[in-house]
Short mmCIF file of C-alpha atoms in Angstrom, two decimals:
data_model
loop_
_atom_site.label_atom_id
_atom_site.label_comp_id
_atom_site.label_asym_id
_atom_site.label_seq_id
_atom_site.Cartn_x
_atom_site.Cartn_y
_atom_site.Cartn_z
CA MET A 1 -5.82 -44.47 -6.56
CA ILE A 2 -3.21 -41.56 -7.84
CA ILE A 3 0.00 -43.22 -8.92
CA ILE A 4 2.61 -41.27 -9.95
CA MET A 5 5.89 -42.51 -11.45
CA LEU A 6 9.48 -40.45 -10.91
CA GLY A 7 12.71 -40.95 -12.64
CA ALA A 8 14.34 -39.55 -15.39
CA GLN A 9 14.32 -39.81 -18.92
CA GLY A 10 14.91 -43.43 -19.99
CA THR A 11 14.10 -45.61 -16.51
CA GLY A 12 10.98 -46.82 -17.79
CA LYS A 13 8.35 -45.07 -16.34
CA GLY A 14 6.23 -45.59 -20.01
CA THR A 15 6.23 -49.24 -19.58
CA ILE A 16 6.31 -49.70 -15.94
CA ALA A 17 3.07 -47.36 -15.82
CA GLY A 18 1.72 -49.53 -19.45
CA LEU A 19 1.27 -52.46 -17.98
CA VAL A 20 0.62 -51.22 -14.17
CA SER A 21 -2.01 -49.48 -16.64
CA LYS A 22 -3.69 -52.81 -18.02
CA GLU A 23 -3.98 -54.61 -15.31
CA THR A 24 -5.81 -52.30 -13.04
CA GLY A 25 -7.39 -50.27 -15.10
CA PHE A 26 -6.17 -46.93 -13.85
CA PRO A 27 -5.03 -44.44 -16.78
CA GLN A 28 -1.86 -43.79 -17.96
CA VAL A 29 -1.95 -39.90 -17.84
CA SER A 30 1.58 -38.94 -20.01
CA THR A 31 1.66 -35.11 -20.44
CA GLY A 32 4.62 -36.37 -23.02
CA ASP A 33 2.49 -38.31 -25.20
CA ILE A 34 -0.47 -35.44 -24.94
CA PHE A 35 2.65 -32.54 -26.27
CA ARG A 36 3.08 -35.46 -28.71
CA LYS A 37 -0.51 -35.49 -29.92
CA ASN A 38 -0.57 -31.89 -30.41
CA ILE A 39 2.16 -31.33 -31.75
CA SER A 40 1.94 -33.99 -34.53
CA GLU A 41 -1.52 -31.64 -35.34
CA LYS A 42 0.35 -28.19 -35.23
CA THR A 43 -2.42 -27.10 -32.70
CA GLU A 44 -1.78 -23.78 -30.93
CA LEU A 45 -0.60 -25.98 -27.57
CA GLY A 46 1.37 -28.00 -29.57
CA ILE A 47 3.40 -25.44 -31.53
CA LYS A 48 3.84 -23.70 -27.74
CA ALA A 49 5.11 -27.03 -26.01
CA ASP A 50 7.78 -27.92 -29.42
CA GLU A 51 8.86 -23.97 -28.55
CA TYR A 52 10.61 -25.71 -25.27
CA ILE A 53 10.53 -29.34 -26.06
CA SER A 54 13.11 -29.41 -28.99
CA SER A 55 15.36 -27.54 -26.91
CA GLY A 56 15.43 -30.12 -24.38
CA ASN A 57 13.33 -27.55 -21.91
CA LEU A 58 10.41 -28.24 -19.25
CA VAL A 59 7.22 -27.15 -21.37
CA PRO A 60 5.71 -23.64 -18.95
CA ASP A 61 3.63 -24.87 -15.59
CA GLU A 62 1.00 -21.86 -17.53
CA ILE A 63 0.94 -24.86 -20.67
CA THR A 64 1.40 -27.91 -18.17
CA VAL A 65 -0.82 -27.29 -15.63
CA PRO A 66 -4.27 -26.38 -16.63
CA MET A 67 -4.31 -29.39 -19.08
CA VAL A 68 -3.37 -31.78 -16.11
CA LYS A 69 -6.19 -30.95 -14.28
CA ASP A 70 -8.48 -31.88 -17.33
CA ARG A 71 -6.79 -34.65 -17.86
CA LEU A 72 -7.79 -35.43 -14.11
CA THR A 73 -11.89 -35.13 -14.59
CA TRP A 74 -12.29 -37.40 -17.79
CA GLU A 75 -14.84 -40.67 -16.99
CA ASP A 76 -11.63 -43.09 -17.17
CA ALA A 77 -9.40 -41.46 -14.38
CA VAL A 78 -12.78 -41.52 -11.87
CA ASN A 79 -10.76 -44.27 -9.60
CA GLY A 80 -7.75 -44.14 -10.37
CA VAL A 81 -4.43 -42.27 -12.27
CA ILE A 82 -0.55 -43.60 -13.22
CA LEU A 83 0.71 -39.76 -13.31
CA ASP A 84 3.49 -39.92 -16.28
CA GLY A 85 5.56 -37.06 -16.30
CA PHE A 86 4.18 -34.54 -14.32
CA PRO A 87 4.58 -33.40 -11.99
CA ARG A 88 8.38 -32.12 -13.09
CA THR A 89 9.19 -29.82 -9.90
CA ILE A 90 7.82 -28.64 -6.62
CA GLU A 91 6.06 -26.24 -7.57
CA GLN A 92 4.23 -29.22 -10.20
CA ALA A 93 4.17 -31.24 -6.72
CA GLU A 94 1.91 -28.31 -4.68
CA LYS A 95 -0.17 -27.52 -7.64
CA LEU A 96 -1.48 -30.97 -7.74
CA ASP A 97 -1.76 -31.41 -4.29
CA GLU A 98 -4.72 -28.69 -4.91
CA MET A 99 -6.40 -29.82 -7.09
CA LEU A 100 -6.74 -33.11 -5.93
CA LYS A 101 -7.52 -32.41 -2.23
CA GLU A 102 -10.31 -28.97 -4.50
CA MET A 103 -11.32 -33.27 -5.93
CA GLY A 104 -11.43 -35.07 -2.49
CA LYS A 105 -8.38 -36.99 -3.25
CA LYS A 106 -5.39 -37.21 -2.40
CA VAL A 107 -1.43 -38.85 -4.21
CA ASP A 108 -1.45 -42.35 -2.42
CA LEU A 109 2.16 -44.04 -4.76
CA VAL A 110 4.68 -42.53 -5.64
CA ILE A 111 7.13 -45.14 -7.59
CA ASN A 112 11.09 -43.00 -8.40
CA LEU A 113 13.29 -45.37 -10.57
CA VAL A 114 16.84 -45.03 -10.66
CA THR A 115 19.06 -46.29 -13.53
CA PRO A 116 22.91 -45.71 -13.88
CA ARG A 117 23.32 -42.25 -16.04
CA GLU A 118 25.52 -44.12 -19.14
CA GLU A 119 22.49 -46.68 -19.42
CA ILE A 120 19.94 -43.92 -20.16
CA ILE A 121 21.58 -42.25 -22.53
CA ASP A 122 21.99 -45.55 -24.66
CA ARG A 123 18.34 -46.62 -24.11
CA MET A 124 17.56 -43.00 -25.74
CA LEU A 125 19.42 -43.53 -28.20
CA THR A 126 18.38 -46.87 -29.17
CA ARG A 127 14.88 -46.30 -28.54
CA ARG A 128 11.60 -46.31 -30.93
CA VAL A 129 8.43 -45.84 -30.37
CA CYS A 130 4.59 -46.90 -32.21
CA THR A 131 3.78 -44.34 -34.70
CA ASN A 132 0.36 -45.28 -33.47
CA GLN A 133 -1.84 -43.22 -30.93
CA GLU A 134 -3.64 -46.37 -29.76
CA CYS A 135 -1.08 -48.46 -29.70
CA LYS A 136 2.41 -46.26 -27.85
CA THR A 137 3.81 -49.10 -28.07
CA ILE A 138 7.46 -49.17 -27.19
CA TYR A 139 10.53 -50.94 -27.95
CA ASN A 140 14.10 -50.87 -27.82
CA ILE A 141 16.67 -52.17 -30.45
CA LYS A 142 18.89 -53.72 -28.00
CA LEU A 143 17.54 -55.17 -25.18
CA ASN A 144 13.63 -55.62 -26.29
CA PRO A 145 13.51 -55.61 -30.72
CA PRO A 146 10.60 -55.87 -32.21
CA LYS A 147 10.66 -58.93 -34.26
CA VAL A 148 10.14 -57.10 -37.72
CA GLU A 149 12.61 -54.70 -38.05
CA GLY A 150 10.79 -50.82 -37.84
CA ILE A 151 7.46 -52.23 -37.29
CA CYS A 152 5.39 -53.18 -34.49
CA ASP A 153 4.65 -56.59 -32.78
CA LYS A 154 1.05 -55.67 -31.73
CA CYS A 155 -0.50 -53.08 -34.71
CA GLY A 156 2.34 -53.26 -37.37
CA SER A 157 2.33 -49.37 -37.51
CA LYS A 158 5.88 -48.03 -38.18
CA LEU A 159 8.63 -47.62 -35.35
CA LYS A 160 9.89 -43.97 -35.01
CA GLN A 161 12.46 -42.82 -33.10
CA ARG A 162 11.41 -39.74 -31.32
CA GLU A 163 13.01 -36.31 -32.54
CA ASP A 164 13.94 -35.57 -28.40
CA ASP A 165 15.83 -38.91 -28.43
CA SER A 166 18.39 -39.05 -31.41
CA ASP A 167 20.89 -36.35 -29.69
CA SER A 168 23.17 -36.95 -26.59
CA GLU A 169 23.85 -33.78 -26.25
CA ALA A 170 20.15 -32.82 -26.08
CA ILE A 171 19.76 -36.63 -23.94
CA ASN A 172 22.17 -35.40 -21.51
CA ARG A 173 20.41 -31.35 -20.99
CA ARG A 174 17.54 -32.89 -19.94
CA LEU A 175 18.81 -34.60 -17.72
CA GLU A 176 20.93 -32.17 -15.99
CA ILE A 177 17.37 -30.22 -16.43
CA TYR A 178 16.04 -33.11 -14.02
CA GLU A 179 18.81 -33.77 -11.34
CA GLU A 180 18.52 -29.52 -11.33
CA LYS A 181 14.58 -29.29 -11.18
CA THR A 182 12.92 -32.55 -10.73
CA SER A 183 15.22 -34.05 -8.35
CA PRO A 184 14.00 -32.77 -5.36
CA LEU A 185 10.69 -34.57 -6.03
CA VAL A 186 12.43 -37.15 -4.42
CA GLU A 187 12.87 -35.78 -0.36
CA TYR A 188 8.98 -33.73 -0.95
CA TYR A 189 7.37 -37.85 -1.21
CA ASP A 190 9.56 -39.02 1.02
CA LYS A 191 8.84 -36.34 3.77
CA LYS A 192 4.60 -37.43 3.31
CA GLY A 193 5.74 -40.87 3.62
CA ILE A 194 4.19 -42.67 0.13
CA LEU A 195 7.90 -42.55 -1.25
CA LYS A 196 9.00 -46.32 -3.34
CA THR A 197 12.82 -46.41 -4.94
CA GLU A 198 13.60 -49.32 -7.29
CA LYS A 199 16.87 -49.24 -9.14
CA VAL A 200 16.91 -50.40 -13.29
CA SER A 201 18.91 -51.92 -14.20
CA LEU A 202 21.35 -54.50 -16.19
CA GLU A 203 24.18 -54.31 -13.29
CA ILE A 204 21.19 -55.87 -11.23
CA ASN A 205 18.70 -57.89 -13.49
CA ARG A 206 16.34 -56.06 -12.64
CA MET A 207 14.27 -54.71 -15.51
CA GLY A 208 11.32 -52.26 -16.13
CA VAL A 209 8.71 -55.45 -16.15
CA ASP A 210 10.07 -56.70 -13.55
CA VAL A 211 9.28 -54.07 -11.53
CA ALA A 212 5.96 -53.92 -13.21
CA ASN A 213 4.86 -57.45 -12.33
CA ASP A 214 5.97 -56.38 -8.45
CA LEU A 215 3.62 -53.54 -8.48
CA ILE A 216 0.84 -55.06 -9.69
CA LYS A 217 0.80 -57.80 -6.75
CA MET A 218 1.25 -55.09 -4.06
CA LEU A 219 -2.22 -53.36 -5.94
CA GLN A 220 -4.17 -55.81 -6.07
CA LYS A 221 -3.63 -57.30 -2.68
#
C-alpha cells in the first residue's frame, strides 16, 4: 500500500502520517525529516539541501529523487509506506510512478489536506517539534501544547521551533511555491481516481486526528 499525503505546509500531513503509521506499521517517509537529519549532521547532502530550504525554496530533484528511491527499498517499506512531503511536483510524481512500476507497485491512495491560509500561518508560527530524532513528536503551543512548556510529553527531550517556521515572510513564500508547483498534483491524482480531499480546520471542528482516525478505519476494513 503506497499512500501519499498532499497539502500545504501546516495542514497536518506529518501528524496524520505519524498516527496512521503507528496503527498500520507502514513507515512514514518524510523528506523533510531526512533533510533536517542531514543538515544537523552537516553531511554533503545536508549542506546542499540547507541552501535551498533556508531560502524557502524546494530542494532540487537531483538531490531528492535518488534519496526517496533508496528509502523505498528498505525492508520496513516492503508492505507499504506513507510518503509525507514527496512528490512535490508533477515531474517528481512521474518519476515516482516510474520507480514504483520497476518495483511492481503503484500509488494506491492520495490524501489531499486543505486548510485556510490564515490558519496555516498561525499553526506554523506556533508549531514546536521534539528535538529527539527517534521521537519527533509535533506540538502546537495553542492547539496541542505539551504538559510542561518546552518539554516533550513522550520522551522528555526539549522542543524547538524549526527555523523555517519562525518567519511569516518565509512561510508565505513556501505557500506560494506550493500553490505554483505542488497544487497541480491534486488534478494529476484526481484523474487517476485515487485522490481523497479532506478539509482540516477549526472552522468545521475537524482536525488532523479526526482525519487520521477515519483513514485508519478505512485501511483496516
